[in-house]
Coordinates of C-alpha atoms in Angstrom, one line a residue:
M311 CA 15.5 -0.4 5.6
T312 CA 18.5 -0.2 3.3
P313 CA 19.6 2.9 1.4
A314 CA 17.4 3.7 -1.7
P315 CA 18.9 2.4 -5.1
E316 CA 20.5 5.0 -7.3
P317 CA 18.5 4.8 -10.8
G318 CA 20.1 2.5 -13.4
P319 CA 20.4 2.0 -17.4
S320 CA 18.3 5.5 -18.9
V321 CA 14.7 4.6 -19.0
T322 CA 15.0 6.5 -22.5
R323 CA 16.5 3.5 -24.1
L324 CA 13.7 1.4 -23.1
L325 CA 10.6 3.1 -23.7
A326 CA 12.0 5.5 -26.4
P327 CA 14.3 3.4 -28.4
A328 CA 16.3 4.3 -31.4
S329 CA 16.7 0.9 -32.6
V330 CA 15.2 -2.7 -31.7
A331 CA 16.0 -6.1 -32.5
I332 CA 13.2 -9.2 -32.8
V333 CA 14.9 -12.6 -32.2
G334 CA 12.7 -15.5 -33.1
S335 CA 8.8 -16.1 -33.9
L336 CA 9.3 -14.3 -37.2
S337 CA 8.5 -16.7 -39.9
R338 CA 4.7 -17.3 -38.6
P339 CA 2.2 -14.9 -38.9
Q340 CA 0.7 -15.6 -35.6
G341 CA 4.2 -15.8 -34.1
L342 CA 4.6 -13.7 -30.8
G343 CA 7.7 -12.0 -32.6
A344 CA 5.7 -11.5 -35.7
R345 CA 2.9 -9.9 -33.8
T346 CA 5.3 -7.4 -32.2
L347 CA 6.7 -6.8 -35.6
R348 CA 3.3 -5.7 -37.2
H349 CA 2.6 -3.9 -34.3
L350 CA 5.7 -1.9 -34.3
R351 CA 5.2 -1.2 -38.5
D352 CA 1.4 -0.1 -37.8
A353 CA 2.2 2.4 -35.3
G354 CA 4.7 4.2 -37.6
F355 CA 7.4 3.4 -35.1
P356 CA 10.5 6.0 -36.5
G357 CA 13.4 3.8 -34.9
E358 CA 15.7 1.4 -37.1
I359 CA 14.0 -2.4 -36.7
I360 CA 15.8 -5.3 -37.0
E361 CA 14.6 -8.6 -38.2
A362 CA 17.4 -10.8 -36.2
G363 CA 17.6 -14.6 -37.7
T364 CA 19.9 -15.1 -34.0
A365 CA 21.3 -13.3 -31.4
G366 CA 24.4 -12.9 -33.5
D367 CA 22.7 -10.6 -36.0
V368 CA 21.8 -8.0 -33.3
P369 CA 24.3 -5.1 -33.9
D370 CA 25.9 -3.5 -30.5
G371 CA 24.3 -0.8 -29.3
T372 CA 20.9 -2.0 -29.9
D373 CA 18.7 -0.3 -27.4
V374 CA 15.9 -3.2 -26.9
A375 CA 15.9 -7.0 -28.6
V376 CA 12.7 -8.7 -27.9
V377 CA 13.3 -12.3 -27.1
A378 CA 10.7 -14.6 -28.6
V379 CA 12.1 -18.3 -28.8
P380 CA 11.2 -21.1 -26.6
A381 CA 12.3 -21.3 -23.2
A382 CA 14.9 -23.7 -23.3
A383 CA 16.8 -21.5 -25.7
V384 CA 16.5 -18.5 -24.1
P385 CA 19.4 -18.7 -21.7
G386 CA 21.7 -19.1 -24.7
V387 CA 20.5 -16.2 -26.4
L388 CA 20.8 -13.6 -23.5
A389 CA 24.5 -14.9 -23.4
A390 CA 24.6 -13.7 -26.9
L391 CA 22.7 -10.9 -26.7
D392 CA 24.9 -9.7 -23.3
G393 CA 26.6 -6.3 -23.6
R394 CA 24.7 -6.1 -27.6
A395 CA 21.7 -4.6 -25.9
A396 CA 20.9 -2.2 -23.2
H397 CA 17.8 -4.0 -23.0
V398 CA 16.2 -7.4 -23.4
I399 CA 12.4 -8.1 -23.7
V400 CA 11.7 -11.8 -22.5
Y401 CA 8.4 -13.0 -23.6
S402 CA 9.1 -16.8 -22.7
S403 CA 7.8 -18.5 -19.3
G404 CA 8.7 -21.3 -17.8
F405 CA 11.5 -20.5 -15.4
E406 CA 11.5 -19.4 -11.8
E407 CA 7.4 -19.6 -11.4
V408 CA 8.4 -23.4 -12.1
G409 CA 10.9 -23.8 -10.1
G410 CA 13.6 -23.2 -12.3
G411 CA 16.4 -20.3 -11.7
P412 CA 16.4 -16.8 -12.5
L413 CA 17.7 -15.3 -15.8
T414 CA 20.7 -12.9 -15.7
T415 CA 23.3 -11.4 -17.8
A416 CA 27.3 -12.1 -16.9
S417 CA 28.0 -8.6 -17.4
G418 CA 25.3 -6.6 -16.0
R419 CA 25.2 -3.9 -18.7
T420 CA 21.9 -5.8 -20.2
R421 CA 19.4 -5.8 -18.3
I422 CA 16.1 -8.1 -18.4
V423 CA 12.3 -7.0 -18.5
G424 CA 10.6 -10.3 -17.9
P425 CA 10.6 -13.6 -18.3
N426 CA 6.8 -14.0 -18.9
S427 CA 6.4 -10.5 -19.9
V428 CA 4.1 -9.2 -22.6
G429 CA 6.6 -6.5 -23.7
L430 CA 5.9 -2.5 -23.3
Y431 CA 3.7 0.0 -24.9
Y432 CA 5.1 3.7 -25.0
A433 CA 2.7 6.2 -27.1
P434 CA 4.9 9.2 -27.2
A435 CA 7.7 7.3 -28.8
R436 CA 4.9 5.2 -31.0
A437 CA 6.8 2.0 -29.1
V438 CA 4.2 -0.9 -29.7
L439 CA 6.6 -3.5 -28.6
T440 CA 4.1 -6.2 -27.9
F441 CA 2.8 -9.3 -29.3
A442 CA -0.9 -8.7 -26.8
A443 CA -3.8 -8.8 -29.2
A444 CA -5.0 -6.3 -26.6
F445 CA -3.1 -3.2 -28.5
D446 CA -4.0 -4.2 -32.3
D447 CA -6.3 -0.9 -32.3
M448 CA -4.3 0.9 -30.1
T449 CA -1.4 1.6 -33.0
G450 CA -2.9 4.9 -33.4
C451 CA -1.0 5.6 -30.2
R452 CA -3.3 8.1 -28.7
H453 CA -1.4 9.9 -25.6
G454 CA -1.5 12.6 -23.6
S455 CA -3.2 11.8 -20.3
G456 CA -0.3 11.5 -18.3
A457 CA -0.7 8.1 -17.0
I458 CA 1.7 5.4 -17.3
L459 CA 0.7 1.4 -16.1
L460 CA 3.0 -0.8 -15.0
S461 CA 2.1 -4.3 -14.3
Q462 CA 3.6 -7.7 -13.0
S463 CA 1.1 -9.6 -14.6
G464 CA 0.5 -8.9 -18.5
A465 CA -2.5 -10.1 -19.1
F466 CA -4.3 -8.5 -16.4
G467 CA -2.5 -5.4 -17.6
A468 CA -3.6 -5.2 -21.2
R469 CA -6.7 -5.7 -19.5
L470 CA -6.5 -2.3 -17.5
V471 CA -5.3 -0.2 -20.5
R472 CA -8.7 -1.6 -22.1
L473 CA -10.5 -0.8 -19.0
A474 CA -8.8 2.8 -18.8
R475 CA -10.0 3.0 -22.6
R476 CA -13.6 3.0 -21.7
Y477 CA -13.5 5.4 -19.2
G478 CA -11.9 8.0 -21.5
L479 CA -8.0 7.3 -20.2
D480 CA -5.1 7.0 -22.9
V481 CA -2.3 5.6 -20.8
D482 CA 0.8 7.2 -22.4
G483 CA 2.5 4.0 -21.4
F484 CA 2.0 0.2 -20.2
V485 CA 5.3 -2.0 -19.1
G486 CA 4.1 -5.7 -18.4
T487 CA 7.4 -6.7 -16.3
G488 CA 6.4 -10.5 -15.7
N489 CA 8.5 -12.3 -13.3
E490 CA 11.0 -9.7 -12.8
S491 CA 14.3 -11.7 -13.0
D492 CA 16.2 -8.5 -13.2
L493 CA 14.4 -5.3 -14.0
G494 CA 11.3 -4.7 -11.6
A495 CA 8.3 -2.1 -11.4
C496 CA 9.6 -0.5 -8.8
E497 CA 12.8 0.3 -10.4
I498 CA 11.7 1.3 -13.8
G499 CA 8.7 3.1 -11.6
R500 CA 11.4 5.3 -9.9
E501 CA 13.1 5.8 -13.4
L502 CA 10.3 7.2 -15.0
I503 CA 9.7 9.5 -11.7
V504 CA 13.2 10.7 -11.8
S505 CA 13.4 11.5 -15.3
A506 CA 12.6 14.5 -16.7
A507 CA 11.5 13.7 -20.3
H508 CA 9.2 10.6 -19.6
R509 CA 7.8 12.1 -15.5
P510 CA 4.4 10.7 -15.6
R511 CA 1.2 12.8 -13.6
V512 CA 0.1 9.5 -12.6
L513 CA 2.2 6.0 -11.8
A514 CA -0.2 3.1 -11.8
L515 CA 0.9 -0.4 -10.9
Y516 CA -0.5 -3.9 -10.4
L517 CA 2.0 -5.7 -7.8
E518 CA 1.6 -9.6 -7.5
N519 CA 5.0 -9.4 -5.6
V520 CA 7.5 -6.9 -3.8
R521 CA 10.7 -8.9 -4.1
D522 CA 12.5 -5.6 -2.6
G523 CA 10.8 -3.8 0.1
A524 CA 13.7 -0.9 -0.2
A525 CA 12.9 -0.4 -4.2
L526 CA 9.4 0.0 -3.1
E527 CA 9.7 2.4 -0.7
A528 CA 12.3 4.5 -2.9
M529 CA 10.0 4.6 -5.9
L530 CA 7.0 5.8 -2.8
G531 CA 9.7 8.4 -1.6
A532 CA 10.6 9.7 -5.4
A533 CA 7.1 10.2 -6.1
R534 CA 5.9 11.8 -3.0
D535 CA 9.4 14.5 -3.8
G536 CA 8.7 15.0 -7.3
G537 CA 4.7 15.6 -7.2
V538 CA 4.2 12.3 -8.9
R539 CA 0.6 10.5 -7.5
V540 CA 1.3 6.5 -7.4
V541 CA -1.9 4.0 -7.8
L542 CA -1.2 0.8 -6.7
L543 CA -3.4 -2.4 -6.5
A544 CA -1.7 -5.2 -4.9
G545 CA -2.5 -8.5 -5.7
G546 CA -2.6 -11.5 -2.5
S547 CA -4.5 -9.9 0.1
S548 CA -6.2 -13.0 0.7
A549 CA -4.5 -16.4 1.5
A550 CA -5.9 -17.8 -1.8
G551 CA -4.5 -14.7 -3.5
A552 CA -1.2 -15.3 -1.9
R553 CA -1.0 -18.7 -3.3
A554 CA -2.1 -17.9 -7.0
A555 CA 0.4 -14.8 -6.6
R556 CA 3.4 -17.3 -5.8
S557 CA 2.3 -20.2 -8.4
H558 CA 2.1 -17.0 -11.0
T559 CA 4.9 -14.8 -10.0
A560 CA 7.7 -17.4 -8.4
A561 CA 7.7 -15.1 -5.5
V562 CA 6.1 -14.8 -1.7
S563 CA 3.2 -12.6 -2.3
P564 CA 3.4 -9.2 -0.5
D565 CA 2.8 -8.7 3.0
H566 CA -0.5 -6.7 2.2
A567 CA -0.8 -4.5 5.7
I568 CA 3.0 -3.2 5.3
V569 CA 2.0 -2.5 1.3
T570 CA -0.9 -0.6 2.0
E571 CA 0.7 1.4 5.0
L572 CA 3.2 2.5 2.9
C573 CA 1.2 3.8 0.7
R574 CA -0.3 6.1 3.2
Q575 CA 2.7 7.0 4.3
Y576 CA 3.7 8.2 1.3
G577 CA 0.7 9.6 -0.1
A578 CA 0.2 6.8 -2.8
V579 CA -3.6 5.1 -3.2
A580 CA -3.9 1.5 -2.5
V581 CA -6.6 0.5 -4.1
D582 CA -8.8 -3.1 -3.8
S583 CA -10.0 -4.1 -7.4
D584 CA -8.8 -3.5 -11.1
R585 CA -11.9 -1.0 -11.3
E586 CA -10.9 1.1 -8.8
L587 CA -7.2 1.4 -10.0
V588 CA -8.9 2.7 -13.1
E589 CA -11.2 4.9 -11.5
A590 CA -8.3 6.6 -9.0
T591 CA -6.2 7.0 -11.8
T592 CA -8.9 8.7 -13.9
G593 CA -9.2 11.1 -11.3
L594 CA -5.8 11.8 -10.4
C595 CA -5.3 12.7 -14.4
L596 CA -8.1 15.2 -14.5
L597 CA -7.9 16.8 -11.2
E598 CA -5.5 18.7 -9.1
P599 CA -4.8 17.5 -5.5
A600 CA -7.4 18.3 -2.5
R601 CA -6.0 20.6 0.2
G602 CA -7.5 18.0 2.4
R603 CA -10.4 15.2 3.4
R604 CA -13.5 17.3 3.8
V605 CA -16.6 16.5 1.0
G606 CA -19.4 18.4 0.3
V607 CA -22.1 16.3 -1.6
V608 CA -24.9 17.8 -3.8
T609 CA -27.7 15.8 -5.0
G610 CA -31.2 16.1 -5.5
S611 CA -32.2 13.2 -3.8
G612 CA -32.0 12.0 -0.1
G613 CA -31.5 8.1 -0.9
A614 CA -28.4 9.3 -3.4
G615 CA -26.7 11.3 -0.2
V616 CA -27.2 8.7 2.3
V617 CA -25.5 6.2 0.1
A618 CA -23.1 8.6 -1.0
A619 CA -21.9 9.5 2.7
D620 CA -21.9 5.6 3.5
I621 CA -19.5 5.0 0.3
L622 CA -17.1 7.8 1.2
A623 CA -17.5 6.3 4.8
L624 CA -15.7 3.0 3.4
R625 CA -13.2 4.9 1.9
G626 CA -12.3 7.1 4.8
L627 CA -13.9 10.0 4.2
R628 CA -16.7 12.1 5.4
P629 CA -19.5 14.6 4.5
A630 CA -18.1 17.8 6.7
P631 CA -20.2 19.8 8.8
L632 CA -21.2 22.7 7.3
G633 CA -20.7 26.3 9.1
E634 CA -24.1 28.5 9.8
A635 CA -22.8 31.4 7.0
A636 CA -22.6 28.7 4.2
R637 CA -26.1 27.1 5.2
D638 CA -27.5 30.4 5.2
R639 CA -26.0 31.3 1.4
L640 CA -27.7 27.7 0.4
A641 CA -30.9 28.4 1.8
A642 CA -31.3 31.9 0.1
L643 CA -30.8 29.2 -3.1
L644 CA -32.7 26.7 -2.3
P645 CA -36.4 26.0 -1.8
D646 CA -37.7 26.1 1.9
Y647 CA -38.3 22.0 1.9
A648 CA -34.7 21.4 0.7
S649 CA -31.8 20.6 3.0
T650 CA -28.9 22.6 3.6
A651 CA -27.1 20.1 5.6
N652 CA -24.4 18.2 4.0
P653 CA -25.2 16.2 2.0
V654 CA -27.2 19.2 0.6
D655 CA -30.3 18.1 -0.9
V656 CA -31.3 20.2 -3.5
T657 CA -34.4 18.3 -4.4
A658 CA -35.6 16.7 -7.7
Q659 CA -37.3 20.8 -8.7
V660 CA -34.0 22.2 -8.6
I661 CA -31.5 19.1 -9.3
G662 CA -32.2 20.2 -13.3
D663 CA -31.6 23.8 -13.2
T664 CA -27.6 23.9 -14.4
G665 CA -27.5 27.4 -13.0
R666 CA -28.4 26.8 -9.8
V667 CA -26.8 23.4 -8.9
A668 CA -23.5 25.3 -9.9
S669 CA -23.9 28.0 -7.4
V670 CA -24.9 25.7 -4.6
T671 CA -21.4 24.3 -5.4
G672 CA -19.6 27.5 -5.6
V673 CA -21.0 28.3 -2.1
L674 CA -19.7 24.7 -1.0
A675 CA -16.4 25.2 -2.5
G676 CA -16.3 28.7 -1.2
S677 CA -16.9 28.3 2.1
G678 CA -14.0 26.9 3.4
D679 CA -15.8 24.0 5.1
V680 CA -15.1 21.4 2.3
D681 CA -12.0 20.0 0.1
A682 CA -13.7 18.5 -2.5
V683 CA -17.6 18.5 -3.8
L684 CA -19.2 15.1 -5.1
F685 CA -22.1 16.2 -7.6
V686 CA -24.8 14.0 -8.5
G687 CA -26.2 14.8 -11.3
R688 CA -25.9 14.7 -15.3
A689 CA -22.8 14.2 -17.4
E690 CA -23.6 17.5 -19.5
Q691 CA -24.0 19.9 -16.4
A692 CA -20.4 18.6 -15.1
A693 CA -18.4 21.4 -16.7
D694 CA -20.5 23.9 -15.6
V695 CA -20.2 22.5 -12.2
A696 CA -16.6 21.9 -12.4
R697 CA -16.3 25.6 -13.2
A698 CA -17.9 26.7 -10.3
G699 CA -15.9 25.0 -7.7
G700 CA -12.7 27.0 -9.0
D701 CA -9.6 25.5 -7.3
V702 CA -11.8 22.9 -5.3
P703 CA -11.5 19.6 -7.2
V704 CA -15.2 18.6 -8.2
V705 CA -16.1 15.1 -9.2
T706 CA -19.6 14.4 -11.1
A707 CA -21.4 11.2 -10.7
V708 CA -23.9 9.7 -13.2
L709 CA -26.1 7.5 -11.0
D710 CA -27.2 5.5 -14.2
G711 CA -24.4 5.9 -16.3
D712 CA -21.5 3.2 -17.4
P713 CA -17.8 4.2 -18.9
A714 CA -19.1 4.9 -22.3
A715 CA -22.0 7.4 -21.2
T716 CA -19.5 9.4 -19.4
R717 CA -16.2 9.8 -20.9
D718 CA -16.5 11.8 -23.5
A719 CA -17.9 14.5 -21.0
A720 CA -14.5 14.4 -18.9
A721 CA -11.7 16.9 -19.3
P722 CA -8.9 18.2 -17.4
G723 CA -10.8 19.8 -14.5
V724 CA -14.0 18.3 -15.2
A725 CA -14.5 14.2 -13.7
V726 CA -17.4 12.7 -14.3
M727 CA -17.8 8.8 -13.1
P728 CA -20.4 6.3 -13.9
G729 CA -21.8 5.8 -10.4
L730 CA -21.2 6.8 -7.2
D731 CA -18.6 3.8 -6.2
A732 CA -16.4 5.5 -9.2
A733 CA -16.7 8.8 -7.8
C734 CA -16.0 8.3 -4.4
A735 CA -13.1 6.4 -5.9
A736 CA -11.9 9.2 -7.4
L737 CA -12.4 11.5 -5.0
R738 CA -10.4 9.1 -2.5
A739 CA -7.6 9.5 -4.7
V740 CA -7.6 13.5 -5.2
T741 CA -7.8 14.0 -1.3
G742 CA -4.8 11.5 -0.1
R743 CA -2.1 12.9 1.1
P744 CA 1.6 12.1 2.6
A745 CA 2.1 11.7 6.3
A746 CA 4.1 14.4 8.1
P747 CA 7.6 14.1 8.2
G748 CA 9.5 12.8 11.2
E749 CA 11.9 11.0 13.1
R750 CA 12.0 7.2 11.9
L751 CA 10.9 4.6 14.5
D752 CA 14.2 2.7 13.6
R753 CA 16.0 6.0 14.6
T754 CA 14.8 6.2 18.2
P755 CA 18.1 6.4 20.6
A756 CA 18.1 2.8 22.3
P757 CA 20.9 1.9 24.9
A758 CA 23.6 -0.9 24.1
L759 CA 22.7 -3.8 25.8
P760 CA 23.9 -7.7 26.0
M761 CA 21.8 -10.1 24.7
P762 CA 19.7 -11.6 26.5
D763 CA 19.1 -15.4 27.0
T764 CA 16.5 -17.5 25.2
D765 CA 14.1 -17.5 28.3
A766 CA 10.6 -15.5 28.9
A767 CA 12.8 -13.7 31.9
S768 CA 15.9 -12.8 30.3
S769 CA 13.5 -10.8 27.8
L770 CA 11.6 -8.6 30.7
R771 CA 14.8 -8.2 32.0
F772 CA 16.4 -7.0 28.7
I773 CA 13.3 -4.5 28.0
A774 CA 13.3 -3.2 31.5
E775 CA 17.1 -2.3 31.4
A776 CA 16.4 -0.3 27.8
G777 CA 13.9 1.8 30.0
I778 CA 10.6 -0.2 29.2
D779 CA 8.4 0.0 32.5
V780 CA 7.5 -3.8 33.0
A781 CA 5.2 -4.7 36.0
P782 CA 7.5 -5.9 39.1
W783 CA 8.1 -9.5 39.3
R784 CA 10.5 -11.7 40.9
P785 CA 11.8 -15.3 39.5
A786 CA 11.2 -18.5 41.5
A787 CA 12.4 -21.7 40.7
T788 CA 10.6 -23.7 44.0
P789 CA 6.8 -23.7 45.5
E790 CA 8.1 -22.0 48.2
E791 CA 9.7 -19.0 46.2
A792 CA 6.8 -18.6 44.0
A793 CA 4.8 -18.4 47.5
A794 CA 7.2 -16.0 49.0
A795 CA 7.6 -14.1 45.8
G796 CA 3.5 -13.4 45.7
G797 CA 3.4 -12.1 49.4
E798 CA 6.3 -9.6 48.5
L799 CA 4.7 -8.2 45.3
G800 CA 1.0 -8.6 47.0
W801 CA -1.5 -10.6 45.9
P802 CA -3.2 -11.5 43.5
V803 CA -0.6 -12.7 41.2
V804 CA 0.3 -14.2 37.8
M805 CA 2.6 -17.0 37.7
K806 CA 4.0 -17.6 34.0
A807 CA 6.4 -20.7 32.9
N808 CA 9.5 -19.4 32.1
L809 CA 9.5 -21.0 28.4
P810 CA 12.0 -20.0 25.4
A811 CA 11.0 -16.5 24.2
E812 CA 9.4 -17.7 21.2
A813 CA 6.8 -20.1 23.0
H814 CA 3.3 -19.2 23.3
K815 CA 3.0 -19.6 27.1
A816 CA -0.6 -19.0 27.3
G817 CA -1.1 -21.6 24.4
R818 CA 0.9 -24.3 26.1
G819 CA -0.9 -23.9 29.5
G820 CA 2.1 -21.8 31.2
V821 CA -0.3 -19.0 32.4
R822 CA -2.2 -18.7 35.7
L823 CA -4.1 -15.4 36.5
D824 CA -6.0 -14.7 39.8
V825 CA -3.3 -16.6 41.9
H826 CA -3.5 -16.1 45.6
A827 CA -1.4 -17.1 48.7
A828 CA -3.9 -20.6 49.3
D829 CA -3.0 -21.7 46.0
A830 CA -0.2 -20.5 45.2
A831 CA 1.7 -23.7 45.9
D832 CA -0.6 -25.9 44.0
A833 CA -0.4 -23.4 40.7
A834 CA 3.6 -23.2 40.9
R835 CA 3.6 -27.2 41.3
A836 CA 1.4 -27.3 38.1
L837 CA 3.8 -24.9 36.0
L838 CA 7.3 -26.1 36.9
E839 CA 6.0 -29.4 34.9
H840 CA 6.2 -26.6 31.9
A841 CA 9.5 -25.1 32.7
P842 CA 12.3 -24.9 35.3
S843 CA 11.4 -21.8 36.8
L844 CA 9.0 -19.4 36.9
I845 CA 8.2 -15.7 36.5
V846 CA 6.1 -14.5 39.5
A847 CA 4.3 -10.7 38.6
R848 CA 1.9 -8.4 40.1
Q849 CA -1.5 -8.3 38.7
L850 CA -2.5 -5.5 37.5
R851 CA -6.1 -4.6 35.8
A852 CA -5.8 -1.2 34.0
G853 CA -8.2 -0.6 30.8
P854 CA -7.8 -2.7 27.2
E855 CA -4.8 -4.8 26.9
L856 CA -2.1 -3.7 24.2
I857 CA 0.8 -4.9 22.0
A858 CA 3.6 -2.9 20.6
G859 CA 6.1 -5.6 18.7
V860 CA 8.7 -5.1 16.0
R861 CA 9.6 -7.7 13.8
R862 CA 12.6 -8.0 10.8
D863 CA 11.0 -8.8 7.4
P864 CA 13.1 -10.7 4.6
V865 CA 11.7 -8.3 2.3
F866 CA 11.2 -4.9 4.1
G867 CA 13.3 -5.1 6.9
L868 CA 12.1 -4.1 10.1
V869 CA 8.6 -3.8 10.8
A870 CA 6.5 -2.5 13.8
V871 CA 3.0 -3.9 14.9
A872 CA 0.7 -2.6 17.4
G873 CA -3.1 -2.1 18.6
L874 CA -5.4 -4.4 20.8
G875 CA -3.2 -7.3 22.6
G876 CA -3.3 -9.8 25.1
G877 CA -3.9 -13.8 24.7
H878 CA -6.6 -13.4 21.5
V879 CA -4.7 -10.5 19.8
E880 CA -4.7 -13.0 16.8
L881 CA -8.7 -12.9 16.8
I882 CA -9.0 -9.5 17.7
G883 CA -7.3 -8.3 14.7
R884 CA -7.3 -4.5 15.7
T885 CA -3.7 -3.9 15.0
V886 CA -1.5 -1.3 12.7
T887 CA 1.6 -2.7 10.5
V888 CA 3.9 -0.5 9.5
A889 CA 7.4 0.1 8.2
A890 CA 10.3 1.3 10.6
S891 CA 10.5 4.2 8.0
A892 CA 7.2 5.5 9.5
T893 CA 7.5 7.8 11.8
A894 CA 5.9 7.6 15.9
G895 CA 3.4 10.7 15.0
H896 CA 2.2 8.7 11.3
L897 CA 1.7 5.6 13.9
A898 CA 0.1 7.6 15.6
E899 CA -2.3 8.9 14.0
R900 CA -3.1 5.5 11.8
L901 CA -3.9 3.8 15.9
E902 CA -6.3 6.8 16.4
E903 CA -8.0 6.3 13.4
E904 CA -7.7 2.4 13.1
V905 CA -8.3 0.9 16.8
F906 CA -9.2 4.0 19.4
A907 CA -11.4 6.0 17.6
R908 CA -14.1 3.7 18.2
G909 CA -13.6 3.9 22.0
G910 CA -14.3 7.7 22.4
P911 CA -11.9 10.2 23.6
R912 CA -10.9 8.4 26.8
H913 CA -8.9 6.4 24.8
R914 CA -7.8 8.2 22.2
H915 CA -4.4 9.2 24.3
L916 CA -3.2 5.3 24.1
A917 CA -2.3 6.0 20.9
R918 CA 0.4 8.5 21.4
L919 CA 1.8 6.4 24.5
L920 CA 1.9 3.1 22.0
A921 CA 3.5 4.7 19.1
R922 CA 6.1 6.0 21.5
T923 CA 6.7 2.2 22.9
T924 CA 6.9 1.0 19.7
A925 CA 9.4 3.8 18.7
A926 CA 11.8 2.4 21.6
L927 CA 11.5 -1.6 20.5
A928 CA 12.2 -0.2 16.9
G929 CA 15.4 1.5 18.3
L930 CA 16.0 -1.9 20.3
A931 CA 15.5 -4.4 17.3
E932 CA 17.5 -2.1 14.9
R933 CA 20.8 -1.2 17.6
H934 CA 20.9 -5.0 18.0
G935 CA 20.2 -6.6 15.0
L936 CA 16.7 -8.4 16.6
G937 CA 14.5 -10.6 14.6
L938 CA 11.7 -9.9 17.4
V939 CA 11.2 -7.7 20.2
E940 CA 7.4 -7.5 21.2
C941 CA 5.3 -6.4 24.6
N942 CA 1.8 -8.1 24.9
P943 CA 0.2 -7.3 26.6
L944 CA 1.0 -3.8 27.4
V945 CA -1.5 -1.8 29.9
E946 CA -1.6 1.7 31.0
S947 CA -1.0 2.8 34.5
G948 CA -0.5 6.7 35.8
N949 CA -0.2 7.5 31.6
R950 CA 2.6 5.4 31.1
L951 CA 2.2 2.2 29.5
I952 CA 3.6 -1.2 31.5
A953 CA 4.6 -4.5 29.4
L954 CA 3.5 -7.5 31.6
D955 CA 5.6 -10.3 29.1
A956 CA 7.7 -9.8 26.5
R957 CA 10.0 -11.7 23.8
V958 CA 12.9 -10.8 22.4
T959 CA 14.8 -13.2 20.1
K960 CA 17.9 -13.1 18.0

């Protein structure tokens, strides 16, 4: 991917401006400009407020100018503000999302937030620079949570701010970045992370599109290096969601799989819903990160323990097995009919005894067998139980609670969540971790080779010359040559039409399996109707068919896909997609988790072999500027992967 961009203009002038100008909508009490002005005054904004009749009334050196004029007037207002204000927030909509052009400034010295932005809120500076009614009762500017929210959807983002308040989480800041003609959420996020004055503890984002994959990765990398936790909700994971995002933001929705894997790679938390975003952010604001992903569960009901284990499994966590020493200590605290396995069922007779359940939590936390604890109990027990956990984070789940009933019990170090789903979302967030450092996929050494021709045979030759093992094959231009090749390779063979590399041979009837000497001539004649020549290859049968490929994405650069392959790869869907900035070790770990774990130990070594082959293909793609290089299928033979087919395109 491209080098990370350097931070732009100081985020201080945007979030904590010394001067704010409002252009437009001031004469009507419900106008967007008038509502923004009222929010600033109600909050006691300490800076200068300029009520500008026209853009020409905005003095040079203004930190933020809010533009609340009809869309047709916006370009002229921007031209007049260019160079006068450091930042311009554009409320108006009706530009790229309806087929128009992007908003720009000629000088580049004035940065645009929006268009279609609802503005921003930064409580430490009492900057309530928004028209959104959701902030009418937030002019008191409560803060201190350490959470900042960035959202490409203003109305949805404002709703997230309100939802967070229900959980007892008052965000320190919010920016509605809108359609991002200029300044985007990822760039603002990176500036916040590298800023000593405004660095958040947790950065939460809602993204409907990613225009610049390098900016997203730079932000995630800065967060990992700076110790800032990131929670990201990416819209458009479904086809319908992607269509809605395009109509809303005027940009193609992100490849959801790549965004999710980037989050995992850098230790960010990718979530699937608005509520999970708030629950994960709340957990990260209240608790320190766990050392690992092993969870201890304490409950007074066997049923609650079963359901908790199921929900944890859905989130990639599991109740960890307990050692004999820990179980002996638990048995000394509990009745004979209690369960000392994990989940630990202390029974209904004990669950109300706060002292005993705190002792049970202390045993789990001190055992070395778990990295975090889920306690299913009452809100008023949470503080004592959390204290018993020491430096092992504890999340209390109140089964019959809602945010209004649990928020008052929460405090730094004490996470109390309304229900098992919410508690497990918080646990997943605090147990996340970045991938170990290592060599990027696209930095794997690759030989310099002449570019192949456009047909399938040339693709096979190219990857073989690059060092990828290829099943023995021969070209053939006539039925007689095909029969001779089969005899040389050994029957049965596979015959394929030598179609253009981008063609789907099986889909066009261009492949014949299990060809023997008796039917070789007929098979060859049929295939030669599709192409001028054939590929005759030794037929190998050796375990599962795999795929490894690298494509060049317009947003994310080189992207690698690996997993189960063959002719039905689209139907199987058991693949992992990562940016080429991932390491081979990270890809192997993800393949083992997502593809090979279900097959048991005998297939897990394939993750390492497949990651190594993928890294080699990524090196080829990087060295030669390829648009696509793919081996499908690959099969194992002698602890190495053999390519049975390949596609290489520029």
